[in-house]
Amino acid sequence: MAVMSTHTRRRLTDAPFLAAATGAEPTRRPVWFMRQAGRSLPEYRELRKGIGMLESCFDPELVCEITMQPIRRHGVDAAILFSDIVVPLKAAGIDLDIVAGVGPVIASPVRTIADVRALPRLRSEEVGAVTDGVRLLTDALGETPLIGFAGAPFTLASYLVEGGPSKNHERTKAMMHADPTTWHELLGVLTDITVAFLQAQLTAGVDAVQLFDSWAGALSLADYREFVLPHSERVFAEVAAAGVPRIHFGVGTGELLGAMGEAGADVVGVDWRVPLTEAVRRVGPGKALQGNLDPAVLFAGSAAIEAEARRIAHEADEAITMGAAGHIFNLGHGVLPETDPGVLTALVQLVHEL
């Protein structure tokens, strides 16, 4: 089955996003936005009326249409698969739901070695709806690359151990330090699930993958290296053979950027707290950078947005002279729900001129 990917993936030799990600010279500065599909778009809200989040993630036609909406509206240089980081957990058979206004809620949190050993593994056919969506998208997207994604093992573990979103991750950190054997076994299971989910997307034809370690910024560098890095490394190693760009991103991860770069990604996402010129020092040469406009700046008016976009483009060019392989313009985190879509469209046009 896996050999299919070498035959079905599109050859997008001129795509600026793929050029910047692989150290080639893009024809223009590529830009896409995390959470570009979704709540900020009126057409998305209309389409999702009465349909639950997870339900929509398992409907191939909906996945395709929602993923396409920002491509049509904004003209961004990459699409990112509409999904959620808990989709592979749900598909594998873990009892969870995405509660509006709260986030993922786990019916039976994982607290013991017995809980870990009871966790299911993911079989590729269980995410058939997702891979069907990918196949619809590779037909619909033309020359625009499609980014597949998954949640990183640590972030998935935090949801499973805490039972839902957490401010302080106290149960997660307690398990790490008090019961490292259980912790590493849990992360091993979640690494297997993450790899299976990414490989299914790669086989279906995605052109790049992004690993979201949304909550890794809650960790010290020492904890990250000991309890997280080996598992993230395995994710990147096991999808390397597909030969597509691999992106690594977390929020509040300025202190971890060097270690996150070591995990094996080709592109390191940078949130808005760290300038790209400093990020290249921490990550080291030879990797592309992605980012890093503060999503809140999109509420500040066109003059402020333009000034910030120009500053970031200038820092990105400087980072490339310092050894970064390329730059993909993005926000430092996801599009906020109240963002005016017209502001995003204008920002794409501006970035393409920079």
XYZ file of C-alpha atoms in Angstrom:
354
model
C 0.000 0.000 0.000
C 2.726 2.501 0.979
C 4.361 2.459 -2.470
C 1.225 4.099 -3.829
C 2.375 7.412 -2.436
C 5.279 7.646 -4.868
C 2.849 7.270 -7.778
C -0.120 9.342 -6.593
C 1.622 12.429 -5.208
C 1.443 15.362 -7.584
C 4.618 16.843 -9.046
C 4.345 20.478 -8.019
C 7.754 21.684 -9.137
C 6.801 25.387 -9.259
C 4.919 25.650 -5.953
C 6.491 28.513 -3.930
C 5.590 26.846 -0.616
C 7.459 23.639 -1.489
C 10.429 25.598 -2.890
C 10.822 27.628 0.322
C 10.426 24.504 2.465
C 13.174 22.642 0.622
C 15.785 25.383 0.269
C 15.033 26.221 -3.371
C 14.314 29.724 -4.673
C 10.530 30.407 -4.661
C 9.019 32.589 -7.387
C 7.324 34.627 -4.637
C 7.262 34.660 -0.838
C 4.843 31.853 0.072
C 2.139 32.422 2.669
C -0.518 30.290 4.336
C -2.194 30.550 7.732
C -2.736 28.040 10.476
C -6.527 27.734 10.994
C -7.098 29.489 7.647
C -10.073 27.153 7.122
C -12.738 27.470 9.739
C -14.373 29.843 12.129
C -13.254 33.138 10.600
C -15.048 32.342 7.312
C -18.804 32.947 7.001
C -19.046 30.239 4.333
C -17.539 27.781 6.822
C -20.026 28.697 9.549
C -22.865 28.310 7.053
C -21.619 24.887 5.934
C -21.114 23.601 9.490
C -24.594 24.575 10.783
C -25.897 21.666 12.834
C -22.873 19.467 12.093
C -20.532 18.523 14.939
C -16.799 19.147 14.625
C -15.807 15.477 14.661
C -18.669 14.553 12.353
C -17.394 17.061 9.790
C -13.824 15.692 10.085
C -15.082 12.246 9.033
C -17.057 13.449 5.974
C -14.739 13.437 2.900
C -16.837 15.933 0.901
C -16.990 18.344 3.831
C -13.255 17.948 4.502
C -12.566 18.797 0.869
C -14.922 21.776 0.705
C -13.763 23.318 4.013
C -10.092 22.890 3.070
C -10.744 24.581 -0.290
C -12.586 27.632 1.089
C -9.489 29.694 2.055
C -7.752 28.742 -1.212
C -10.626 30.246 -3.197
C -11.024 33.263 -0.936
C -7.456 34.224 -0.003
C -5.220 32.728 -2.714
C -2.823 31.268 -0.134
C 0.117 29.143 -1.325
C -0.818 25.961 0.540
C -3.933 24.220 1.793
C -3.938 22.478 5.148
C -6.187 19.475 5.578
C -9.293 20.280 7.610
C -9.126 17.909 10.565
C -8.395 17.971 14.282
C -5.483 16.634 16.298
C -7.779 14.210 18.174
C -9.192 12.660 14.962
C -6.768 9.686 14.981
C -7.552 9.015 18.667
C -11.275 9.027 17.919
C -10.770 6.850 14.837
C -8.733 4.340 16.833
C -11.647 3.939 19.241
C -10.812 6.251 22.176
C -14.008 7.679 23.679
C -13.785 11.454 23.308
C -15.744 14.413 22.023
C -14.957 17.985 21.007
C -17.130 20.177 23.230
C -17.920 23.647 21.880
C -16.183 26.312 23.929
C -14.079 23.723 25.789
C -12.187 21.545 23.314
C -11.472 17.804 23.332
C -12.885 15.997 26.371
C -11.752 12.417 27.133
C -14.340 10.088 28.708
C -11.784 7.941 30.593
C -8.473 9.729 31.227
C -5.257 7.680 31.071
C -3.602 7.557 34.492
C -2.044 4.081 34.954
C 0.075 1.568 33.050
C -3.090 -0.560 32.696
C -4.862 2.400 31.064
C -1.953 2.782 28.639
C -1.941 -0.911 27.750
C -5.687 -0.804 27.084
C -5.287 1.927 24.445
C -6.079 0.866 20.867
C -3.749 1.293 17.894
C -4.835 3.013 14.692
C -5.424 1.045 11.502
C -5.279 3.041 8.258
C -8.785 1.961 7.212
C -10.172 3.680 10.340
C -9.206 7.047 8.821
C -10.536 6.134 5.367
C -12.820 9.184 5.417
C -9.770 11.422 5.934
C -7.754 9.787 3.155
C -10.784 9.951 0.833
C -10.874 13.675 1.604
C -7.172 13.958 0.714
C -7.781 12.244 -2.630
C -10.669 14.610 -3.425
C -8.395 17.536 -2.527
C -5.438 16.509 -4.662
C -7.841 16.552 -7.623
C -9.449 19.873 -6.623
C -6.313 21.842 -5.665
C -4.587 21.994 -9.044
C -1.104 23.394 -8.458
C -1.622 24.253 -4.768
C 0.174 21.919 -2.310
C -1.760 20.159 0.456
C -0.319 19.961 3.974
C -1.351 16.969 6.060
C -0.962 17.112 9.822
C -1.116 15.390 13.163
C -0.852 16.298 16.810
C 2.506 15.441 18.364
C 2.612 12.635 20.954
C 3.152 15.006 23.901
C 0.152 17.202 23.095
C -2.080 14.158 22.566
C -0.799 12.715 25.862
C -1.684 15.916 27.686
C -5.318 15.646 26.558
C -5.481 11.951 27.477
C -3.900 12.340 30.915
C -5.677 15.562 31.916
C -9.002 14.483 30.416
C -9.226 17.660 28.352
C -7.503 21.028 27.858
C -5.334 22.111 30.788
C -3.713 25.359 31.881
C -0.975 23.863 34.047
C -0.648 20.256 32.780
C -0.145 19.167 36.384
C -1.282 15.553 35.967
C 0.795 15.237 32.793
C 3.963 16.555 34.424
C 3.317 14.477 37.534
C 3.173 11.287 35.453
C 6.369 12.264 33.606
C 8.365 12.755 36.779
C 6.748 10.231 39.134
C 6.170 7.389 36.675
C 8.474 7.786 33.666
C 7.982 4.132 32.645
C 4.240 4.662 32.172
C 4.897 8.016 30.522
C 7.270 6.641 27.881
C 4.988 3.690 27.187
C 2.077 6.111 26.662
C 4.165 8.281 24.341
C 5.225 5.171 22.438
C 1.581 4.226 21.785
C 0.756 7.789 20.725
C 3.788 7.896 18.441
C 2.493 4.737 16.733
C -0.943 6.353 16.267
C 0.568 9.624 14.976
C 2.826 7.838 12.504
C -0.060 5.682 11.234
C -2.208 8.799 10.737
C 0.527 10.691 8.864
C 1.439 7.685 6.731
C -2.206 7.251 5.706
C -2.284 10.908 4.600
C 1.036 10.545 2.763
C -0.165 7.451 0.946
C -3.297 9.354 -0.106
C -1.123 12.127 -1.581
C -0.427 15.055 0.795
C 2.549 17.179 -0.292
C 3.922 18.091 3.159
C 3.147 17.289 6.799
C 3.043 19.442 9.925
C 3.385 18.076 13.451
C 1.590 20.319 15.962
C 3.053 20.147 19.460
C 0.595 22.756 20.672
C 1.327 22.412 24.382
C 5.079 21.707 24.341
C 5.725 25.305 25.400
C 4.555 24.316 28.901
C 7.783 22.322 29.345
C 11.305 23.201 30.402
C 14.054 22.381 27.914
C 15.336 19.590 30.198
C 11.883 17.981 30.409
C 11.351 18.353 26.666
C 14.640 16.636 25.881
C 14.037 13.750 28.273
C 10.311 13.103 27.969
C 9.272 14.354 24.517
C 12.093 14.724 21.998
C 12.806 10.982 21.458
C 9.169 10.357 20.515
C 8.896 13.365 18.183
C 12.161 12.248 16.565
C 10.614 8.863 15.834
C 7.577 10.467 14.189
C 9.776 12.462 11.804
C 12.092 9.521 11.141
C 9.231 7.189 10.260
C 7.734 9.553 7.671
C 11.088 10.614 6.176
C 10.952 8.064 3.350
C 7.979 9.881 1.765
C 10.410 12.641 0.786
C 8.029 15.543 1.539
C 8.765 18.606 3.697
C 8.132 18.032 7.408
C 7.161 21.017 9.579
C 7.328 21.183 13.381
C 5.331 23.766 15.323
C 4.491 24.605 18.923
C 3.218 27.635 20.838
C 5.397 29.379 23.420
C 8.303 27.170 22.354
C 10.990 29.858 22.043
C 13.192 28.124 24.629
C 12.714 24.782 22.833
C 13.372 25.846 19.226
C 16.834 24.291 19.075
C 15.624 20.943 20.397
C 12.526 21.036 18.189
C 14.802 21.577 15.202
C 16.821 18.519 16.253
C 13.662 16.374 16.157
C 14.086 16.030 12.404
C 11.774 18.521 10.697
C 12.818 20.402 7.549
C 10.857 23.510 8.590
C 10.506 24.890 12.115
C 7.457 27.008 12.910
C 8.127 30.052 15.093
C 5.463 31.802 17.156
C 5.359 35.605 17.425
C 7.445 35.853 20.613
C 10.835 35.171 18.975
C 12.184 37.188 16.016
C 13.139 35.044 13.005
C 16.718 36.326 13.248
C 16.918 34.885 16.774
C 15.049 31.726 15.735
C 17.697 30.894 13.115
C 20.388 31.166 15.808
C 18.502 28.724 18.016
C 17.453 26.281 15.298
C 20.774 26.386 13.454
C 21.410 26.637 9.700
C 19.958 24.394 7.013
C 16.281 24.423 8.004
C 13.519 26.683 6.722
C 11.526 28.851 9.138
C 7.774 29.439 9.169
C 5.978 32.352 10.800
C 5.462 34.566 12.622
C 2.950 37.435 12.638
C 1.027 37.784 15.909
C -2.602 36.821 15.042
C -3.835 39.677 17.264
C -2.129 42.240 14.991
C -4.770 41.411 12.358
C -7.160 43.534 14.473
C -4.874 46.600 14.464
C -5.739 48.090 11.059
C -4.037 47.977 7.667
C -1.123 50.327 8.438
C -0.053 48.336 11.505
C -0.494 45.004 9.704
C 1.607 46.194 6.776
C 4.360 47.496 9.055
C 4.519 44.176 10.942
C 4.419 42.093 7.742
C 7.291 44.123 6.285
C 9.300 43.758 9.491
C 8.831 39.976 9.460
C 9.733 39.713 5.761
C 12.889 41.762 6.427
C 13.821 39.548 9.412
C 13.148 36.459 7.313
C 15.495 37.660 4.554
C 18.130 38.362 7.188
C 17.596 34.895 8.693
C 18.191 33.363 5.248
C 21.526 35.212 4.994
C 22.309 33.737 8.439
C 21.739 30.194 7.192
C 17.997 29.504 7.202
C 17.058 27.427 4.149
C 13.972 29.501 3.363
C 10.947 31.288 4.793
C 7.216 30.572 4.674
C 5.123 33.507 5.866
C 2.502 32.498 8.423
C 0.975 33.647 11.672
C 2.645 32.809 14.959
C -0.425 30.690 15.809
C -3.884 30.133 14.308
C -6.289 32.648 12.793
C -8.522 33.949 15.601
C -12.252 33.310 15.041
C -13.243 37.002 14.960
C -10.648 37.900 12.301
C -12.035 39.778 9.288
C -11.446 37.481 6.287
C -10.851 40.517 4.068
C -7.822 41.384 6.202
C -6.322 37.959 5.491
C -6.930 38.283 1.743
C -5.193 41.680 1.744
C -2.294 40.281 3.771
C -1.754 37.488 1.228
C -1.581 40.068 -1.578
C 0.880 42.156 0.419
C 3.162 39.220 1.259
C 3.234 38.200 -2.404
C 4.557 41.679 -3.243
C 7.254 41.706 -0.537
